[in-house]
Short mmCIF file of N, CA, C and O in Angstrom, two decimals:
data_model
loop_
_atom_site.label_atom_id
_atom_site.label_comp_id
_atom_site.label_asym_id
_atom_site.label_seq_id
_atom_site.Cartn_x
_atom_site.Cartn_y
_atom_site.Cartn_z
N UNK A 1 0.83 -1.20 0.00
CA UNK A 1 0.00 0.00 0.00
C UNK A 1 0.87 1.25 0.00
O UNK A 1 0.71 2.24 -0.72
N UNK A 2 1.70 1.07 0.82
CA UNK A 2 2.88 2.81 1.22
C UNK A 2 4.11 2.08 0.18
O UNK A 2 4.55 0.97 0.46
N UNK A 3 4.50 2.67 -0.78
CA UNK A 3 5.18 2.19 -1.28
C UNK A 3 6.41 3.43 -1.64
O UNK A 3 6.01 4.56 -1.93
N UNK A 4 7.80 3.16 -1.61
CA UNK A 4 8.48 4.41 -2.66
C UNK A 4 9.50 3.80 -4.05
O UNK A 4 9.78 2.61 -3.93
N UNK A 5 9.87 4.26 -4.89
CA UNK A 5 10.34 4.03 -5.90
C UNK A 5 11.11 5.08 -6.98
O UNK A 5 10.74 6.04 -7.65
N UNK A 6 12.50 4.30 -6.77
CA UNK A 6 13.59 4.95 -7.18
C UNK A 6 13.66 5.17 -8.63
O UNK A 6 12.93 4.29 -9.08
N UNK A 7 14.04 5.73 -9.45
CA UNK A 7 14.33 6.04 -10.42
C UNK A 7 15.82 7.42 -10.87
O UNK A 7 16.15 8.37 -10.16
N UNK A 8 16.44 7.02 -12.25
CA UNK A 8 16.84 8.23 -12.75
C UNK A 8 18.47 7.49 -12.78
O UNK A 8 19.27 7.98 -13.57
N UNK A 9 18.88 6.40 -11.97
CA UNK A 9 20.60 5.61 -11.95
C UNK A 9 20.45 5.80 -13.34
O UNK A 9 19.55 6.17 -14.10
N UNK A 10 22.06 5.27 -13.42
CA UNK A 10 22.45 4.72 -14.78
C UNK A 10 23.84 5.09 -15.11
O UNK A 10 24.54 5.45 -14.16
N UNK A 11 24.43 5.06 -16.46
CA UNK A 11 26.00 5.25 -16.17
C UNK A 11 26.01 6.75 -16.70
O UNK A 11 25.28 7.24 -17.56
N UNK A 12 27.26 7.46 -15.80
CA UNK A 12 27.60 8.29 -16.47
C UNK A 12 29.32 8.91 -16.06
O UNK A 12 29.90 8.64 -15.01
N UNK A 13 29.72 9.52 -16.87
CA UNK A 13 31.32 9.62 -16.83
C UNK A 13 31.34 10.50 -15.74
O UNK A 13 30.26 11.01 -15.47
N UNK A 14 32.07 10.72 -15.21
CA UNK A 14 33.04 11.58 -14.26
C UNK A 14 32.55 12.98 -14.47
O UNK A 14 32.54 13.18 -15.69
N UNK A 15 32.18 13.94 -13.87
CA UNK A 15 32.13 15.06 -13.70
C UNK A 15 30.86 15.54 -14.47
O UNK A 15 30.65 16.69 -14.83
N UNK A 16 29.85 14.19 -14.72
CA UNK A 16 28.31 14.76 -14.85
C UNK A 16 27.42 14.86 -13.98
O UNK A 16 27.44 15.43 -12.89
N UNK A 17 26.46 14.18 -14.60
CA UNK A 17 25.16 14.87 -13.73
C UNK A 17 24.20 13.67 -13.44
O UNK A 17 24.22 12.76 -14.27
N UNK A 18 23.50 13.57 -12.53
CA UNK A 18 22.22 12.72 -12.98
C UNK A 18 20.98 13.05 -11.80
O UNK A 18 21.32 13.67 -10.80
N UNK A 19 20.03 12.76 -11.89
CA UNK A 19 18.96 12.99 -11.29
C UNK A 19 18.04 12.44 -10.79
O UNK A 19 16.98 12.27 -11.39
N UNK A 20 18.28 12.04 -9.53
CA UNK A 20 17.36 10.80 -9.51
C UNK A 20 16.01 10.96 -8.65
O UNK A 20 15.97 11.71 -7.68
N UNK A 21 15.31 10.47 -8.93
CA UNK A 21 13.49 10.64 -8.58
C UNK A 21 13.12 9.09 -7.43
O UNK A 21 13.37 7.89 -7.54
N UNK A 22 12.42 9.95 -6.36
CA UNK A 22 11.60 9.11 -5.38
C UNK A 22 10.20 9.35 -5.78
O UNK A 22 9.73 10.45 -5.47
N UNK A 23 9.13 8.17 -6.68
CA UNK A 23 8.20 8.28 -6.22
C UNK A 23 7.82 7.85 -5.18
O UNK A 23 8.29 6.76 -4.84
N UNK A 24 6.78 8.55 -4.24
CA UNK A 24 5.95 8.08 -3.08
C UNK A 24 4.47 7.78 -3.42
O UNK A 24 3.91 8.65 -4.09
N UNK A 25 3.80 6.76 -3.08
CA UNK A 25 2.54 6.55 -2.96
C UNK A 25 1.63 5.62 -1.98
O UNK A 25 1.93 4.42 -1.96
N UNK A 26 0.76 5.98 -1.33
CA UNK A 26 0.09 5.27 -0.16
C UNK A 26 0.86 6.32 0.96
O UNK A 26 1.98 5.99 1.33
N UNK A 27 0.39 7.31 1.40
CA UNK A 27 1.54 7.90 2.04
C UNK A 27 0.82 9.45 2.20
O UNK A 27 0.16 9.90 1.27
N UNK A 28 1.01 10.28 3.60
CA UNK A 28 0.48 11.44 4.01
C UNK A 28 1.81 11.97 4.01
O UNK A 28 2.58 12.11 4.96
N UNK A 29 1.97 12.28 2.67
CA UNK A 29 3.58 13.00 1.73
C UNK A 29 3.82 14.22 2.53
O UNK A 29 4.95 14.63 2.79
N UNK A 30 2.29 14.99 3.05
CA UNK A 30 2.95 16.35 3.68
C UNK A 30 3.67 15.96 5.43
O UNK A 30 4.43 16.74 6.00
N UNK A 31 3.25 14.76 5.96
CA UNK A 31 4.26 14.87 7.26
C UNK A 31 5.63 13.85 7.36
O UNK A 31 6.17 13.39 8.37
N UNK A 32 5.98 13.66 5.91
CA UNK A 32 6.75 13.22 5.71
C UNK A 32 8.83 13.41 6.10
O UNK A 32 9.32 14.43 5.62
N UNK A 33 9.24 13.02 6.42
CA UNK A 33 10.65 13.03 5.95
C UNK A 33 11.39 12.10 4.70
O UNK A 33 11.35 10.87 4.73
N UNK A 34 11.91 12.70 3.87
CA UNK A 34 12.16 11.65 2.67
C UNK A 34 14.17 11.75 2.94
O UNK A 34 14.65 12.87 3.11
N UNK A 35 14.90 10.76 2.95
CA UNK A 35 16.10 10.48 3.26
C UNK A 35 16.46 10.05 1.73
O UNK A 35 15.57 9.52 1.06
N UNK A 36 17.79 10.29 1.14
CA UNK A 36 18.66 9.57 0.74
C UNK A 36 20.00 8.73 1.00
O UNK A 36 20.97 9.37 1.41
N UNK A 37 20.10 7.50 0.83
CA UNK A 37 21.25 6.80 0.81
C UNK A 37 21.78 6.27 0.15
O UNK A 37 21.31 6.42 -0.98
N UNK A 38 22.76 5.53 0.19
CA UNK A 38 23.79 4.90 -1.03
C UNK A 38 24.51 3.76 -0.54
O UNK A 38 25.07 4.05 0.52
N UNK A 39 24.77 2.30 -0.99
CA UNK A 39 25.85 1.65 -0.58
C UNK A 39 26.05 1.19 -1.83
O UNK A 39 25.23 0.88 -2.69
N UNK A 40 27.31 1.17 -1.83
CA UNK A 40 28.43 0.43 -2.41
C UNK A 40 28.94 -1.16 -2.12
O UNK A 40 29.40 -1.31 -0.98
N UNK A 41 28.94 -2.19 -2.85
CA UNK A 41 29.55 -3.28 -2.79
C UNK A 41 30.52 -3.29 -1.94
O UNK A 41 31.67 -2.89 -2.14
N UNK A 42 29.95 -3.90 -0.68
CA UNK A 42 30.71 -4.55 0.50
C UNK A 42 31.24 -3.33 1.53
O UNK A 42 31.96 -3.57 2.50
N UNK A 43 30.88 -2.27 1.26
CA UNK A 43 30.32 -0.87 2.20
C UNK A 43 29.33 -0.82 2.90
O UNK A 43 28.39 -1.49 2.49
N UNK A 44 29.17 -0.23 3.89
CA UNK A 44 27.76 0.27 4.29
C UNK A 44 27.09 1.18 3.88
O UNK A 44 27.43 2.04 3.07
N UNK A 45 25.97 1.04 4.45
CA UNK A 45 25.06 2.00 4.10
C UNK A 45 25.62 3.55 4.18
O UNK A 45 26.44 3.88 5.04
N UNK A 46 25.24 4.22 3.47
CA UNK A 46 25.71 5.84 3.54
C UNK A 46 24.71 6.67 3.87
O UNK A 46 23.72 6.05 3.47
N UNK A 47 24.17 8.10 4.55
CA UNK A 47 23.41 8.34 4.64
C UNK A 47 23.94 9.81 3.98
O UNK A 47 24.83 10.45 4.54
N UNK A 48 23.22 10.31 2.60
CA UNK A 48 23.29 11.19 2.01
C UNK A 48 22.73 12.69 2.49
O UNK A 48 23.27 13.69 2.96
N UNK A 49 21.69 12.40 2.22
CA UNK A 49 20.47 13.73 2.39
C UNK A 49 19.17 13.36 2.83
O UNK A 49 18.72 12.22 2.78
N UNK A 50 18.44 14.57 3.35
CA UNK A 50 17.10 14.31 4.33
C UNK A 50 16.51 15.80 3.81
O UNK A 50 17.22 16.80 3.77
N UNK A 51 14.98 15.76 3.38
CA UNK A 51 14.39 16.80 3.19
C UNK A 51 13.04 16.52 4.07
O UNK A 51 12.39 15.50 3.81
N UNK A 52 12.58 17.46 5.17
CA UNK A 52 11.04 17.55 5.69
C UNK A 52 9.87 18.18 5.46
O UNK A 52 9.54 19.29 5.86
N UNK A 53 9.16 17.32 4.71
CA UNK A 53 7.96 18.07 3.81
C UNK A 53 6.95 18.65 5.06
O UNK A 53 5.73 18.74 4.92
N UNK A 54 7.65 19.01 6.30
CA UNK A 54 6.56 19.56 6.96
C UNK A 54 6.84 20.94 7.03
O UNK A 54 5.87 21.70 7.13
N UNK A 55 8.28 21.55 6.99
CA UNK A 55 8.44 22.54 7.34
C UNK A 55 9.80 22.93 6.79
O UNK A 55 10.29 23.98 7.22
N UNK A 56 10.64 22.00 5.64
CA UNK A 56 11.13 22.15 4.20
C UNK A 56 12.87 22.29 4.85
O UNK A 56 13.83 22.81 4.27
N UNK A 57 12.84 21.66 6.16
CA UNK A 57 14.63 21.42 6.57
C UNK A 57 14.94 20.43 5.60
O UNK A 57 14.39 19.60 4.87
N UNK A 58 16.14 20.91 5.94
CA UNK A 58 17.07 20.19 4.64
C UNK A 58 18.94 19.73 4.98
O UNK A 58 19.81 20.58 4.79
N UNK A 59 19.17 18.82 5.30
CA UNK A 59 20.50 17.99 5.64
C UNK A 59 21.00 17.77 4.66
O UNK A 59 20.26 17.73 3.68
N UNK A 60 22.60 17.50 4.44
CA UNK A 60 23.58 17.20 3.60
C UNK A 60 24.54 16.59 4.26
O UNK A 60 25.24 17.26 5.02
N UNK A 61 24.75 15.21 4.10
CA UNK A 61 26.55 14.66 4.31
C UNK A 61 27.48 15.59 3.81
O UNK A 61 27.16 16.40 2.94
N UNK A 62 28.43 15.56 4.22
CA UNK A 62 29.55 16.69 4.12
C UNK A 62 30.76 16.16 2.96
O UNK A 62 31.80 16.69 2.56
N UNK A 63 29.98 14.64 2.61
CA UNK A 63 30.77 14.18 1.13
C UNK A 63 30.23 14.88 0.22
O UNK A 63 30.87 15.27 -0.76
N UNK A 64 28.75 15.20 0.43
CA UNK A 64 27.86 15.24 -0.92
C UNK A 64 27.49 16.78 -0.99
O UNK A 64 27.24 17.30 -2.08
N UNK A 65 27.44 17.63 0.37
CA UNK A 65 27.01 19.00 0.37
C UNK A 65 28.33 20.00 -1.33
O UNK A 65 29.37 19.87 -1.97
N UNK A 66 27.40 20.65 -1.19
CA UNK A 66 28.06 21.37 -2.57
C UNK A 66 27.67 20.86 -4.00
O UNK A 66 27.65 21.59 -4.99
N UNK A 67 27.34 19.38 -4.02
CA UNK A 67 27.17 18.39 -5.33
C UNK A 67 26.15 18.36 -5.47
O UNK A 67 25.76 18.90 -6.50
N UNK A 68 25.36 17.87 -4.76
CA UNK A 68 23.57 17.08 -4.76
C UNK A 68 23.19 18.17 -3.42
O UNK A 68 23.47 18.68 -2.33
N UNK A 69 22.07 17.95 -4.88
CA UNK A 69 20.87 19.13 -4.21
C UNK A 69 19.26 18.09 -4.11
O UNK A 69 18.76 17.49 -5.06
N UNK A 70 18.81 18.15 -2.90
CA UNK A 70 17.48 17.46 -2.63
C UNK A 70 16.41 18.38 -2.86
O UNK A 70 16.78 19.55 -2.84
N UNK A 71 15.16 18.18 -3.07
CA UNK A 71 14.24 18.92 -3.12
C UNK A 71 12.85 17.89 -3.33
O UNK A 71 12.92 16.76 -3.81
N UNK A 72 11.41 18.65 -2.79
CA UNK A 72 10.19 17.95 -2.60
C UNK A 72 9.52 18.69 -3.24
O UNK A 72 9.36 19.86 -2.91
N UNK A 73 9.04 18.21 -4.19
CA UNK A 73 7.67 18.56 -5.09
C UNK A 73 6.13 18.01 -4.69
O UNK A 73 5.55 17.16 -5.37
N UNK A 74 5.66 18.51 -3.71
CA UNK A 74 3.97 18.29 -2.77
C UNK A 74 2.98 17.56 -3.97
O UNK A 74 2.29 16.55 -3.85
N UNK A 75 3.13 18.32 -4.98
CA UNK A 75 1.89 17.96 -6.06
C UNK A 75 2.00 16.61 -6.77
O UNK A 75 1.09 15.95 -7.29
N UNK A 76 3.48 16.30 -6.68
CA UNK A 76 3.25 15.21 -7.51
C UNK A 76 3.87 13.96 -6.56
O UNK A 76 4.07 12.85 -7.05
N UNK A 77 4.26 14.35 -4.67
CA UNK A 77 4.68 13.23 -4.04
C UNK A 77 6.24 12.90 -4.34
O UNK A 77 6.69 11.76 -4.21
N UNK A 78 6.98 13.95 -4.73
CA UNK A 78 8.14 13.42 -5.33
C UNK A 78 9.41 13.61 -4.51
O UNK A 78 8.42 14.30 -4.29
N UNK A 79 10.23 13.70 -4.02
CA UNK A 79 11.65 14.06 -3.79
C UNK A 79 12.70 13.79 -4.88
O UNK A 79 12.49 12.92 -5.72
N UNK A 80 13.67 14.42 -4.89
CA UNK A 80 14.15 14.42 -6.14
C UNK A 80 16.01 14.50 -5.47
O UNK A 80 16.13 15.01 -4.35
N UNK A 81 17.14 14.06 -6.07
CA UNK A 81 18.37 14.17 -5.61
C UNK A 81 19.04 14.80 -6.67
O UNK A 81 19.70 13.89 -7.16
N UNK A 82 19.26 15.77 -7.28
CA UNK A 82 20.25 16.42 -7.84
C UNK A 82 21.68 16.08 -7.94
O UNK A 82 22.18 16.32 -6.84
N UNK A 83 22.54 15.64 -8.74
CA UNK A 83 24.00 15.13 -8.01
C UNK A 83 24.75 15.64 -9.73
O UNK A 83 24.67 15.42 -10.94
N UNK A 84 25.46 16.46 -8.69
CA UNK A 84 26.61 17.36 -10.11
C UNK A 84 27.70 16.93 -9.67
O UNK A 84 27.99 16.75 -8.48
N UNK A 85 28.34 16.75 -10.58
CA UNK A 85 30.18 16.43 -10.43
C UNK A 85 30.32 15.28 -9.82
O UNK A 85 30.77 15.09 -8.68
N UNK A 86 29.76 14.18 -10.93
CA UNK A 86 29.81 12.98 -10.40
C UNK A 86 31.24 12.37 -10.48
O UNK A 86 31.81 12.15 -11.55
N UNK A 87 31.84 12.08 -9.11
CA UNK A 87 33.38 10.85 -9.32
C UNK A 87 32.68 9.18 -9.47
O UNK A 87 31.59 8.60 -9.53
N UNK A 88 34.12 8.94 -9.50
CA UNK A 88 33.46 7.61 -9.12
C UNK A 88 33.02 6.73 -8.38
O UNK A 88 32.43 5.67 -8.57
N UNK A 89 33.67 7.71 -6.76
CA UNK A 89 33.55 7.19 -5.59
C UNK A 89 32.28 7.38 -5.40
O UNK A 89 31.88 6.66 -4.48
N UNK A 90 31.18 8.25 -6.02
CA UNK A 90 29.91 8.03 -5.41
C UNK A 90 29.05 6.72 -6.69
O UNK A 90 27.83 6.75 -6.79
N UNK A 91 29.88 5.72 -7.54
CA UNK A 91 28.94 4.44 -7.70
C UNK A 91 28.50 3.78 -6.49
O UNK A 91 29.15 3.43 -5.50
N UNK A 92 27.10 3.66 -6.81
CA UNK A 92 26.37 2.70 -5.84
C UNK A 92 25.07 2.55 -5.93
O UNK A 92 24.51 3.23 -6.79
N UNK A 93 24.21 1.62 -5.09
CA UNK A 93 23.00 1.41 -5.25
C UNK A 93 22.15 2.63 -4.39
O UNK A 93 21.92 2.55 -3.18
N UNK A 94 21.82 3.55 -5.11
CA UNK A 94 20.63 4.73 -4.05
C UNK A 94 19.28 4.22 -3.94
O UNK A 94 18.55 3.61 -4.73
N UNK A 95 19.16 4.57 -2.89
CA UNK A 95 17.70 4.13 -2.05
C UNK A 95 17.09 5.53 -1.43
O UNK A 95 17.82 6.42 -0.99
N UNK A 96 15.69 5.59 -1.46
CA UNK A 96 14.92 6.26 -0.96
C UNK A 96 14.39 6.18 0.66
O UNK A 96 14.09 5.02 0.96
N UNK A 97 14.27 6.82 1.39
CA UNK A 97 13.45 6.01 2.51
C UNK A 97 12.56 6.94 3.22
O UNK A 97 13.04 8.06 3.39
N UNK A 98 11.11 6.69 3.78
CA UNK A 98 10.47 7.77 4.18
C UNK A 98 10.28 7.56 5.96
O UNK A 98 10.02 6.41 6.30
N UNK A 99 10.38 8.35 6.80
CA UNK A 99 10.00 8.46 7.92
C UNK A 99 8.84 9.86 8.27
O UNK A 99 8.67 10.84 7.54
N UNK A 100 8.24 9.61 9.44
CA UNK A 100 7.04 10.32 9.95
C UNK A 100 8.55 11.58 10.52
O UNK A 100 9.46 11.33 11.31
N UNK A 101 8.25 13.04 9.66
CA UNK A 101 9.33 13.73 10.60
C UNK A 101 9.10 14.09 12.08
O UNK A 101 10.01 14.29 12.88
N UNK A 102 7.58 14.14 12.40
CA UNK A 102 7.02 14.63 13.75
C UNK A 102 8.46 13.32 15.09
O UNK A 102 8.73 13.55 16.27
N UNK A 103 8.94 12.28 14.33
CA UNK A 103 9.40 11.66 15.08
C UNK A 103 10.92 11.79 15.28
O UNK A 103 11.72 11.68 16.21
N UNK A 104 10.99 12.20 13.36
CA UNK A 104 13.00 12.36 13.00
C UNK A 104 13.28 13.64 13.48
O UNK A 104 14.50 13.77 13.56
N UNK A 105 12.66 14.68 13.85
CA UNK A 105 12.89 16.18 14.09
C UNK A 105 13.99 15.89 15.39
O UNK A 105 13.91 15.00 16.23
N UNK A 106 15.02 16.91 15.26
CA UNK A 106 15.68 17.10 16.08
C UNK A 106 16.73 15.94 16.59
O UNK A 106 17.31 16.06 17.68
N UNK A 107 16.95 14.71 15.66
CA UNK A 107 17.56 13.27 16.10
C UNK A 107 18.07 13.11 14.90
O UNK A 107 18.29 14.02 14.10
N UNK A 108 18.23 12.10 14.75
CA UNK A 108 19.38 11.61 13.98
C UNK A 108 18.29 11.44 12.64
O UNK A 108 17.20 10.89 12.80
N UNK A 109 18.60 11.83 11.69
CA UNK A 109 18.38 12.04 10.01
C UNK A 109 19.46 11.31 9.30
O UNK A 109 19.25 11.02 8.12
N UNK A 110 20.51 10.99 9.82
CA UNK A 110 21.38 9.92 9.18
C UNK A 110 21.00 8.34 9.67
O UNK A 110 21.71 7.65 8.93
N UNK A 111 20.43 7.66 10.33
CA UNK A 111 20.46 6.60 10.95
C UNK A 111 19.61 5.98 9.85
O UNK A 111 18.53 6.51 9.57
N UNK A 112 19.94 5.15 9.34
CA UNK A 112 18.64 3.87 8.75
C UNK A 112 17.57 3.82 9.43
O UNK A 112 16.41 4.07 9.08
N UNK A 113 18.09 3.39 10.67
CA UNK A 113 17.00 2.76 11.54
C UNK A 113 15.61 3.72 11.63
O UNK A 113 14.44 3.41 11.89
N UNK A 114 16.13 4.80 11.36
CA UNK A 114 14.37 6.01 11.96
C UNK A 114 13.67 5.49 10.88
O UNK A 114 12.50 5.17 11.06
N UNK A 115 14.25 5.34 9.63
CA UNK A 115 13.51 5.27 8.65
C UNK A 115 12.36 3.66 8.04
O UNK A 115 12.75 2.49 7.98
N UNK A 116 11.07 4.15 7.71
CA UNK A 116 10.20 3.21 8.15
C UNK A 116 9.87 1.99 6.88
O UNK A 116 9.67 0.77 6.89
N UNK A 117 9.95 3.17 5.74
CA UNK A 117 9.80 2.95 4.64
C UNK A 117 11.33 3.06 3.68
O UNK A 117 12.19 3.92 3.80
N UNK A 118 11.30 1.44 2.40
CA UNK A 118 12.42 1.93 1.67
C UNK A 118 11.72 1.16 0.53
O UNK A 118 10.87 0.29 0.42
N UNK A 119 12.64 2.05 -0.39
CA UNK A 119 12.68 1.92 -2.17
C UNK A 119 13.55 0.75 -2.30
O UNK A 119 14.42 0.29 -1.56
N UNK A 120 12.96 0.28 -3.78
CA UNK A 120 14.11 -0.88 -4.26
C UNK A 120 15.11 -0.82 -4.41
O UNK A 120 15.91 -1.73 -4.22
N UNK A 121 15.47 0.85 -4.98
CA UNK A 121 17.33 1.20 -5.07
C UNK A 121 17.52 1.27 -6.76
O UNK A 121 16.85 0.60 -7.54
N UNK A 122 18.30 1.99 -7.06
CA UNK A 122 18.56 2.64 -8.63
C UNK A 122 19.96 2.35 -8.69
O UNK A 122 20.59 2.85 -7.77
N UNK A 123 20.72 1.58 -9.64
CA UNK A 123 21.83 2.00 -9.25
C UNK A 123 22.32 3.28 -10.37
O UNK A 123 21.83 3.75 -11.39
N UNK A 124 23.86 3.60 -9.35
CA UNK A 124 24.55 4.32 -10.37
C UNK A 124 26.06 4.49 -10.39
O UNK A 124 26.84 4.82 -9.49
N UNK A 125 26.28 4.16 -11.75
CA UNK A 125 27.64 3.83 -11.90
C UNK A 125 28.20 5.04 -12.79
O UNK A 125 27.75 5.51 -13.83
N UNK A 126 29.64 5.51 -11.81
CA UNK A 126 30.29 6.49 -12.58
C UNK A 126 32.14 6.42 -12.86
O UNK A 126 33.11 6.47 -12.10
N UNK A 127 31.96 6.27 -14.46
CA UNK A 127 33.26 6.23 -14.90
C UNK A 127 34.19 7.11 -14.93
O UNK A 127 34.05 8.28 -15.28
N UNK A 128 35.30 6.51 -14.51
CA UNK A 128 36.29 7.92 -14.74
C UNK A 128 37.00 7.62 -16.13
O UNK A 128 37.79 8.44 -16.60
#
């Protein structure tokens, strides 16, 4: 029923671009928190970015701040990851994940664990 779904991976060389899309559906999108993450083959999980569709805070890992830009589109349920100046160190499988923010506010926005809901994962591979 609550479902999310990744889109937008795929390959691209070194120092592009790509864009990748969370749909959400089954889901009260406005008290939402929508997270991004990433792992890599035989890495852990990474915790990228966090946007709160209640009141539009916005987190960045300090790998990714400056590169990828997050953003929530209300009308169509979407979060979206922006990622410029792709290396290669960021190939990996990205995942979406949604948590209730009334709960993530003020705590940890990097942890897996808050998060309730996850996407199948997109990957994305970047060549140098």
């Amino acid at each position: 029923e609550e479902s999310l779904v990744e889109s937008g991976g795929g390959l691209v060389q070194a120092g592009g671009s790509l864009r990748l899309s969370c749909a959400a559906s089954g889901f009260a999108f406005h008290d939402l928190a929508i997270g991004w993450f990433r792992q890599a083959p035989g890495k852990e999980r990474e915790a990228l970015s966090c946007v709160s569709n209640v009141d539009g805070t916005k987190y960045y890992a300090d790998s990714v701040k400056g590169r990828f830009t997050i953003s929530s589109d209300n009308p169509k349920d979407a979060v979206y990851l922006q990622m410029n100046n792709l290396k290669p160190e960021d190939t990996a499988v990205y995942y979406c994940a949604a948590a209730e923010w009334r709960f993530l506010r003020g705590g940890s926005w990097y942890e897996g664990y808050e998060y309730d809901e996850w996407g199948q994962g997109t990957q994305v591979t970047v060549s140098s």
